Tab-separated table of C-alpha atoms in Angstrom:
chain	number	residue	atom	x	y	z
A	92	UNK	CA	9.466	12.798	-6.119
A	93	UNK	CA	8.549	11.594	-2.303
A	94	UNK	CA	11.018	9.407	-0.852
A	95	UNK	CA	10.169	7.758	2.609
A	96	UNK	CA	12.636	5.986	4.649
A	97	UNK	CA	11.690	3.986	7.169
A	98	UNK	CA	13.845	2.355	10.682
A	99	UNK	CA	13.630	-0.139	12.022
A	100	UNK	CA	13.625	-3.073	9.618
A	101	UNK	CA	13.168	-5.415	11.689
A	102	UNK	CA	12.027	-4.931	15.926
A	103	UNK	CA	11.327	-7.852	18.170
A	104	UNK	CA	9.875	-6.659	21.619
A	105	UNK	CA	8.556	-8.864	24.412
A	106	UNK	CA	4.239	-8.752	25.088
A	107	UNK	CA	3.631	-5.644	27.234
A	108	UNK	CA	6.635	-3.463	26.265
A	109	UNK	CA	6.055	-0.815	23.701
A	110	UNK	CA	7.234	-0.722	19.997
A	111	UNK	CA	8.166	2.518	17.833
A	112	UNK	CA	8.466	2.829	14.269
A	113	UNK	CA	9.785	5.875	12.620
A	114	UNK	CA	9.842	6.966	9.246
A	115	UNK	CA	11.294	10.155	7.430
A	116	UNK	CA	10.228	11.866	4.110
A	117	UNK	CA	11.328	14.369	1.664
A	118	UNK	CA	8.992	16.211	0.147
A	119	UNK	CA	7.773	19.001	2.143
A	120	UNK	CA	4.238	19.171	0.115
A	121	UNK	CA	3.343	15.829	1.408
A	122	UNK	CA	0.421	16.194	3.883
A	123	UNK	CA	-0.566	12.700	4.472
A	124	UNK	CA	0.709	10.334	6.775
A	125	UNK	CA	-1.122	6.756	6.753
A	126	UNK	CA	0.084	3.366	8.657
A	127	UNK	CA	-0.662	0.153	7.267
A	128	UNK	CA	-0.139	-3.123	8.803
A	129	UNK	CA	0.387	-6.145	6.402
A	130	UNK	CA	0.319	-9.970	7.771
A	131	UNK	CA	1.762	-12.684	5.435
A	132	UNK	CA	-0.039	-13.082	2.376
A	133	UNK	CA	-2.512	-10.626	3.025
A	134	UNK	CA	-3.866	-7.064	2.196
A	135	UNK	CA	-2.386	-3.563	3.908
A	136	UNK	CA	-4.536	-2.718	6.188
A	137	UNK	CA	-4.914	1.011	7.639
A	138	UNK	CA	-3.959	0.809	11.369
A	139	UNK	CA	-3.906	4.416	11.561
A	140	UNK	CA	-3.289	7.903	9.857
A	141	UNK	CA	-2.410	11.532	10.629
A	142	UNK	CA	-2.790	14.569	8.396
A	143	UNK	CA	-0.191	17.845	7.873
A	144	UNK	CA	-2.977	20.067	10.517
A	145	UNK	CA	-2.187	17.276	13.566
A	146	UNK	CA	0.750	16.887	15.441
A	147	UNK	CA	-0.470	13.745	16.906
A	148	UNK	CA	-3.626	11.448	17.107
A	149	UNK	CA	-4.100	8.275	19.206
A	150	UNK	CA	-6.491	5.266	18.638
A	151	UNK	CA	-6.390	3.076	21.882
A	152	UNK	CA	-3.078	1.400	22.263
A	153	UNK	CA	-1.661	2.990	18.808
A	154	UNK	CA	-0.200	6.401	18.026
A	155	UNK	CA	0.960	8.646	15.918
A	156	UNK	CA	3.126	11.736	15.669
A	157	UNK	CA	4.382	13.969	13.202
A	158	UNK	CA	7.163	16.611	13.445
A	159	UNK	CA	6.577	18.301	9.824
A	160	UNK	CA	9.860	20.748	10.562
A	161	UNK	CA	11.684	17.460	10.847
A	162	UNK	CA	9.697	15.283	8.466
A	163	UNK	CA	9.670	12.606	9.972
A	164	UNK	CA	6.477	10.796	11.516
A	165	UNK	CA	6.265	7.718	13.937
A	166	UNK	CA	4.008	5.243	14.910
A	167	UNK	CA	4.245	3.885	18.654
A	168	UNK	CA	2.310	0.875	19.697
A	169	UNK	CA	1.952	0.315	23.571
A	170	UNK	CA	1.341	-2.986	25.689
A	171	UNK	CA	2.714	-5.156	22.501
A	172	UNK	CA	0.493	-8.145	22.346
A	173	UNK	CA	1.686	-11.454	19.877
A	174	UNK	CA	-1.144	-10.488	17.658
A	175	UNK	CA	0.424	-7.354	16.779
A	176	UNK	CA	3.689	-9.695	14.838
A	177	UNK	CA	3.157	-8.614	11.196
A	178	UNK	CA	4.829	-6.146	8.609
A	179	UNK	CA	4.283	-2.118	9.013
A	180	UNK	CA	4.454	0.384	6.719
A	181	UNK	CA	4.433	3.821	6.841
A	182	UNK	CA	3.803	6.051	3.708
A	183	UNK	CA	3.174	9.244	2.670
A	184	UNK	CA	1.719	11.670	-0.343
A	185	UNK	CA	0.112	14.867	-1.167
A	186	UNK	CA	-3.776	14.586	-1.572
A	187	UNK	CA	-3.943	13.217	-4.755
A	188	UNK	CA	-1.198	11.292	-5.665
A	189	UNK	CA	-0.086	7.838	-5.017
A	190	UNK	CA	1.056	6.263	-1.855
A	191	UNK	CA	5.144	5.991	-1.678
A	192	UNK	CA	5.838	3.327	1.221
A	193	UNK	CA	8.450	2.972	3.009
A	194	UNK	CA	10.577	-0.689	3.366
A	195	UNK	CA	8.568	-2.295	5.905
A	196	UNK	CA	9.254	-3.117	9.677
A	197	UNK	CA	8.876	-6.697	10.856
A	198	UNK	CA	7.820	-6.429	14.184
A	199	UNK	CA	7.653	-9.530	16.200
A	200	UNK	CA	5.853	-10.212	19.967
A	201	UNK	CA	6.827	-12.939	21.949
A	202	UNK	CA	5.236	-13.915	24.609
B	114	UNK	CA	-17.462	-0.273	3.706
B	115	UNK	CA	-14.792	0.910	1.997
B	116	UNK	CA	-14.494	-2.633	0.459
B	117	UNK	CA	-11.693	-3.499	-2.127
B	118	UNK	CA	-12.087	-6.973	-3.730
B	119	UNK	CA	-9.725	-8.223	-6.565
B	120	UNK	CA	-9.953	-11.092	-8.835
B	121	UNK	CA	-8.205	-13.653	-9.236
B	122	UNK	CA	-6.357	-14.441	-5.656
B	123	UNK	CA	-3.981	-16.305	-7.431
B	124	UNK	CA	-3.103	-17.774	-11.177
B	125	UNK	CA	-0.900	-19.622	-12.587
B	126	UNK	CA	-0.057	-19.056	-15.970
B	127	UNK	CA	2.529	-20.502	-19.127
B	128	UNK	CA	5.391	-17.945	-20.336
B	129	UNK	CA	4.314	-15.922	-23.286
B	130	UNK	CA	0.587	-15.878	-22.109
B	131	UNK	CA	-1.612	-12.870	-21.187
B	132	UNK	CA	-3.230	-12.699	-17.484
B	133	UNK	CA	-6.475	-9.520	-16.476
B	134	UNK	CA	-6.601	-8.930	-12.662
B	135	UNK	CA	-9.453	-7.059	-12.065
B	136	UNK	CA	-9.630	-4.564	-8.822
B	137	UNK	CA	-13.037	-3.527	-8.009
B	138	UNK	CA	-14.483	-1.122	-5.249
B	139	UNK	CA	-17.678	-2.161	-3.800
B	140	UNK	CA	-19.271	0.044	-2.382
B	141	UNK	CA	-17.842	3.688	-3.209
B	142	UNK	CA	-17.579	5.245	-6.351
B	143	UNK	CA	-13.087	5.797	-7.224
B	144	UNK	CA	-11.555	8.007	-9.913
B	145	UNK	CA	-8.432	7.103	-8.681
B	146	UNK	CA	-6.872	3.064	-8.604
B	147	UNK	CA	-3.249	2.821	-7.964
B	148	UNK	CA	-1.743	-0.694	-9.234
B	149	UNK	CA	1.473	-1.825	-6.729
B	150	UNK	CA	3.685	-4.814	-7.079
B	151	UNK	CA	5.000	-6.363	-3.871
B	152	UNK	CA	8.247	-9.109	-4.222
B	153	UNK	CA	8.162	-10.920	-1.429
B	154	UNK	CA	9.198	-9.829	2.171
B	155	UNK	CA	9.738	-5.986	0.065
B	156	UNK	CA	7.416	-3.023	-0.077
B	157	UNK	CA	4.958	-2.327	-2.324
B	158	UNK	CA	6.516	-0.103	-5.193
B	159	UNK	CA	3.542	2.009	-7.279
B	160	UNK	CA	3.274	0.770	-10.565
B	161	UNK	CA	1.163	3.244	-12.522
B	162	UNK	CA	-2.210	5.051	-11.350
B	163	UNK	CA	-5.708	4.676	-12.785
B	164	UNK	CA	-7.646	7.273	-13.447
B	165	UNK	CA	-11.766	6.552	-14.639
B	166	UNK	CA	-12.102	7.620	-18.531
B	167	UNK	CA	-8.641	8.271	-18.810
B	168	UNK	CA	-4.956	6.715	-20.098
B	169	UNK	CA	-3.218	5.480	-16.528
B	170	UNK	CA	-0.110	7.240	-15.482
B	171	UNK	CA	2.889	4.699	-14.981
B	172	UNK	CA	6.267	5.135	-13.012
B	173	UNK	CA	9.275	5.199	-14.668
B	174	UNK	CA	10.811	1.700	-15.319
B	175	UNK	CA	7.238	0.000	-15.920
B	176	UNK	CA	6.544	-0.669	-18.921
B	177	UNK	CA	3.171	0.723	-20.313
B	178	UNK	CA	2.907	-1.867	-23.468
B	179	UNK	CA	3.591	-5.050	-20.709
B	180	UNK	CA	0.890	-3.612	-18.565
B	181	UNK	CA	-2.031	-2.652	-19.970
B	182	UNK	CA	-4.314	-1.023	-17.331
B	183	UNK	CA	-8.113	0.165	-18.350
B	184	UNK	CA	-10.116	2.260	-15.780
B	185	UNK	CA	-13.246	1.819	-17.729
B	186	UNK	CA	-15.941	2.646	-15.030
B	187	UNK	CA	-15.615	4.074	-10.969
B	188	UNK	CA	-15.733	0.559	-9.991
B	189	UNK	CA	-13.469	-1.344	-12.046
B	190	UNK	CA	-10.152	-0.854	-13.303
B	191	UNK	CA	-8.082	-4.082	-14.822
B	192	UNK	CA	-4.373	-4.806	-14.838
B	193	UNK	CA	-3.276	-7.097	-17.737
B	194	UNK	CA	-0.026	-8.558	-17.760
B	195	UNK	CA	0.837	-9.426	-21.634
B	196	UNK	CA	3.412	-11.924	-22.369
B	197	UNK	CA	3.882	-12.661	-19.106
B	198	UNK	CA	7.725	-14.414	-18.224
B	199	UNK	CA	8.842	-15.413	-14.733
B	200	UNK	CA	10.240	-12.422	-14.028
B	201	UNK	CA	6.524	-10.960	-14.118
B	202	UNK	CA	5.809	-13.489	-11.154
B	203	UNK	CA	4.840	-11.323	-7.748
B	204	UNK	CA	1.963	-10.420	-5.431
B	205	UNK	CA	-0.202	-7.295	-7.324
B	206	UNK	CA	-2.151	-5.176	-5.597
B	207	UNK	CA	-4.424	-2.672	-6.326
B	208	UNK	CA	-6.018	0.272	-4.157
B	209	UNK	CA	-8.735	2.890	-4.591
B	210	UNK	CA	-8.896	6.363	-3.064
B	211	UNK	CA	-12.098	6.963	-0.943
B	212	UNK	CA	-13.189	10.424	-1.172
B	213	UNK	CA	-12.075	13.894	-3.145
B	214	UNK	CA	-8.529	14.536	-4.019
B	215	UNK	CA	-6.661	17.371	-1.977
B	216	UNK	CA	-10.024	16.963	0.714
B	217	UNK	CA	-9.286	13.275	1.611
B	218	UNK	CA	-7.243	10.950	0.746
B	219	UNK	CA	-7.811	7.057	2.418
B	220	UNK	CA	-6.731	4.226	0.176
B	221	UNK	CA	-7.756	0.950	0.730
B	222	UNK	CA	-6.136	-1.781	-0.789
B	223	UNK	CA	-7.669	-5.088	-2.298
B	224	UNK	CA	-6.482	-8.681	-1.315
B	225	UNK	CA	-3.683	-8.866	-3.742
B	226	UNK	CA	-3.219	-11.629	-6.766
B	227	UNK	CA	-0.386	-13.909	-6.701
B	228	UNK	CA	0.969	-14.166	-10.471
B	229	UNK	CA	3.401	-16.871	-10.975
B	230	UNK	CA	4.458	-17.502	-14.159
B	231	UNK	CA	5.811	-20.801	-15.380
C-alpha cells in the first residue's frame, strides 16, 4: 500500500520569509496530491492540490510541485503571515481510494 | 458547497457503552465516506471506507465488530463505536469524496467528534 513520508515535523519561520514542506510517496500509481491545513481542534481543510498531469500549480501565496520520477511533492508558502501557524498535511492516493497522510508539519509564524 | 457536517462534536460516554457518530454530506450526493481517527498532535490514520449500499472496507488492525459503520444512503453514513473503553477515546473524522472515482477525487472532511470514554 501508499506510504507518504513527510519533513519537516516541525518549521518555525519568521512573518515574511517563506516556508516549504516536502513529502515523499511510494506508490507510483498514486495520481493525487492534496494539502490540507488543520488548526487545533478543527477540520482538514484543503489549502491546495495537484494532480499526476501537473508539474506545478500556484494559488496566490501557496504552491505546489510535484516531481513524479522522484515522488516526492512539496508545498511552499511565501510571505509567511502568523495566521498561517497550524498543522499541514500532505497526502496522497489513486482516484478512488482513501487518503494516506503523511505525519503532519507544525509550522509556526512569529511575528 | 461541498459541506461535511458530523454529529455529535463531542460525547462523553461510560466504559462498556455504545456511541453513533453520524457524517453527513450536505449538499452533494457521496458513494464514498472514509472514517479516520486522529490521537492527538498525530495524523489521521484511515480507519475503514464507506461505500453507499455496501459492507465498508476496514484497514488492517481495526476491528470490524468494534466499529460498526452503515452507509445506508449518499448522504449519511454512521460510525458506531460498541463497547466503547478508554482506549477508544480520540478525535473521529469522517470525509466524503466529491465527484467520480478515477475522474476526481476532492475529499472534504467533516468537523470531527471528540469521543472520550470514561
Amino acid at each position: 500500500g501508499e506510504n507518504v513520508e513527510q519533513h519537516p515535523s516541525t518549521l518555525s519561520v519568521q512573518e515574511g520569509d517563506s516556508a516549504v514542506i516536502k513529502c515523499t510517496y511510494s506508490d507510483s500509481a498514486s495520481n493525487y496530491f492534496p494539502w490540507y491545513k488543520q488548526e487545533l481542534g478543527k477540520r482538514p481543510q484543503l489549502i491546495i492540490d495537484i494532480r499526476s498531469n501537473v508539474g506545478e500549480k500556484k494559488d496566490q501565496r501557496i504552491a505546489v510541485t510535484l516531481n513524479k520520477t522522484a515522488k516526492h511533492f512539496s508545498l511552499h508558502i511565501t510571505e509567511t503571515q502568523p495566521e498561517d501557524s497550524a498543522v499541514y498535511f500532505c497526502a496522497a492516493n489513486q482516484a478512488g481510494t482513501a487518503l494516506i497522510f503523511g505525519k503532519g508539519t507544525t509550522l509556526s509564524v512569529s511575528s | 458547497g461541498a459541506v461535511v457536517s458530523q454529529h455529535p462534536s463531542w460525547v462523553i460516554c461510560k466504559s462498556g457503552t455504545s456511541v453513533k457518530i453520524e457524517c453527513r454530506s450536505l449538499d452533494f450526493q457521496a458513494t464514498t465516506m472514509f472514517w479516520y481517527r486522529q490521537f492527538p498532535k498525530q495524523s489521521l490514520m484511515l480507519m475503514a471506507t464507506s461505500n453507499e449500499g455496501s459492507k465498508a472496507t476496514y484497514e488492517q488492525g481495526v476491528e470490524k465488530d468494534k466499529f460498526l459503520i452503515n452507509h445506508a444512503s449518499l448522504t449519511l453514513s454512521t460510525l458506531t463505536v460498541t463497547s466503547a473503553h478508554p482506549e477508544d477515546s480520540s478525535f473521529y473524522i469522517c470525509s466524503a469524496r466529491l465527484g467520480l472515482a478515477g475522474i476526481t477525487d476532492t475529499q472534504y472532511f467533516g468537523p470531527g467528534t471528540r469521543l472520550t470514554v470514561l
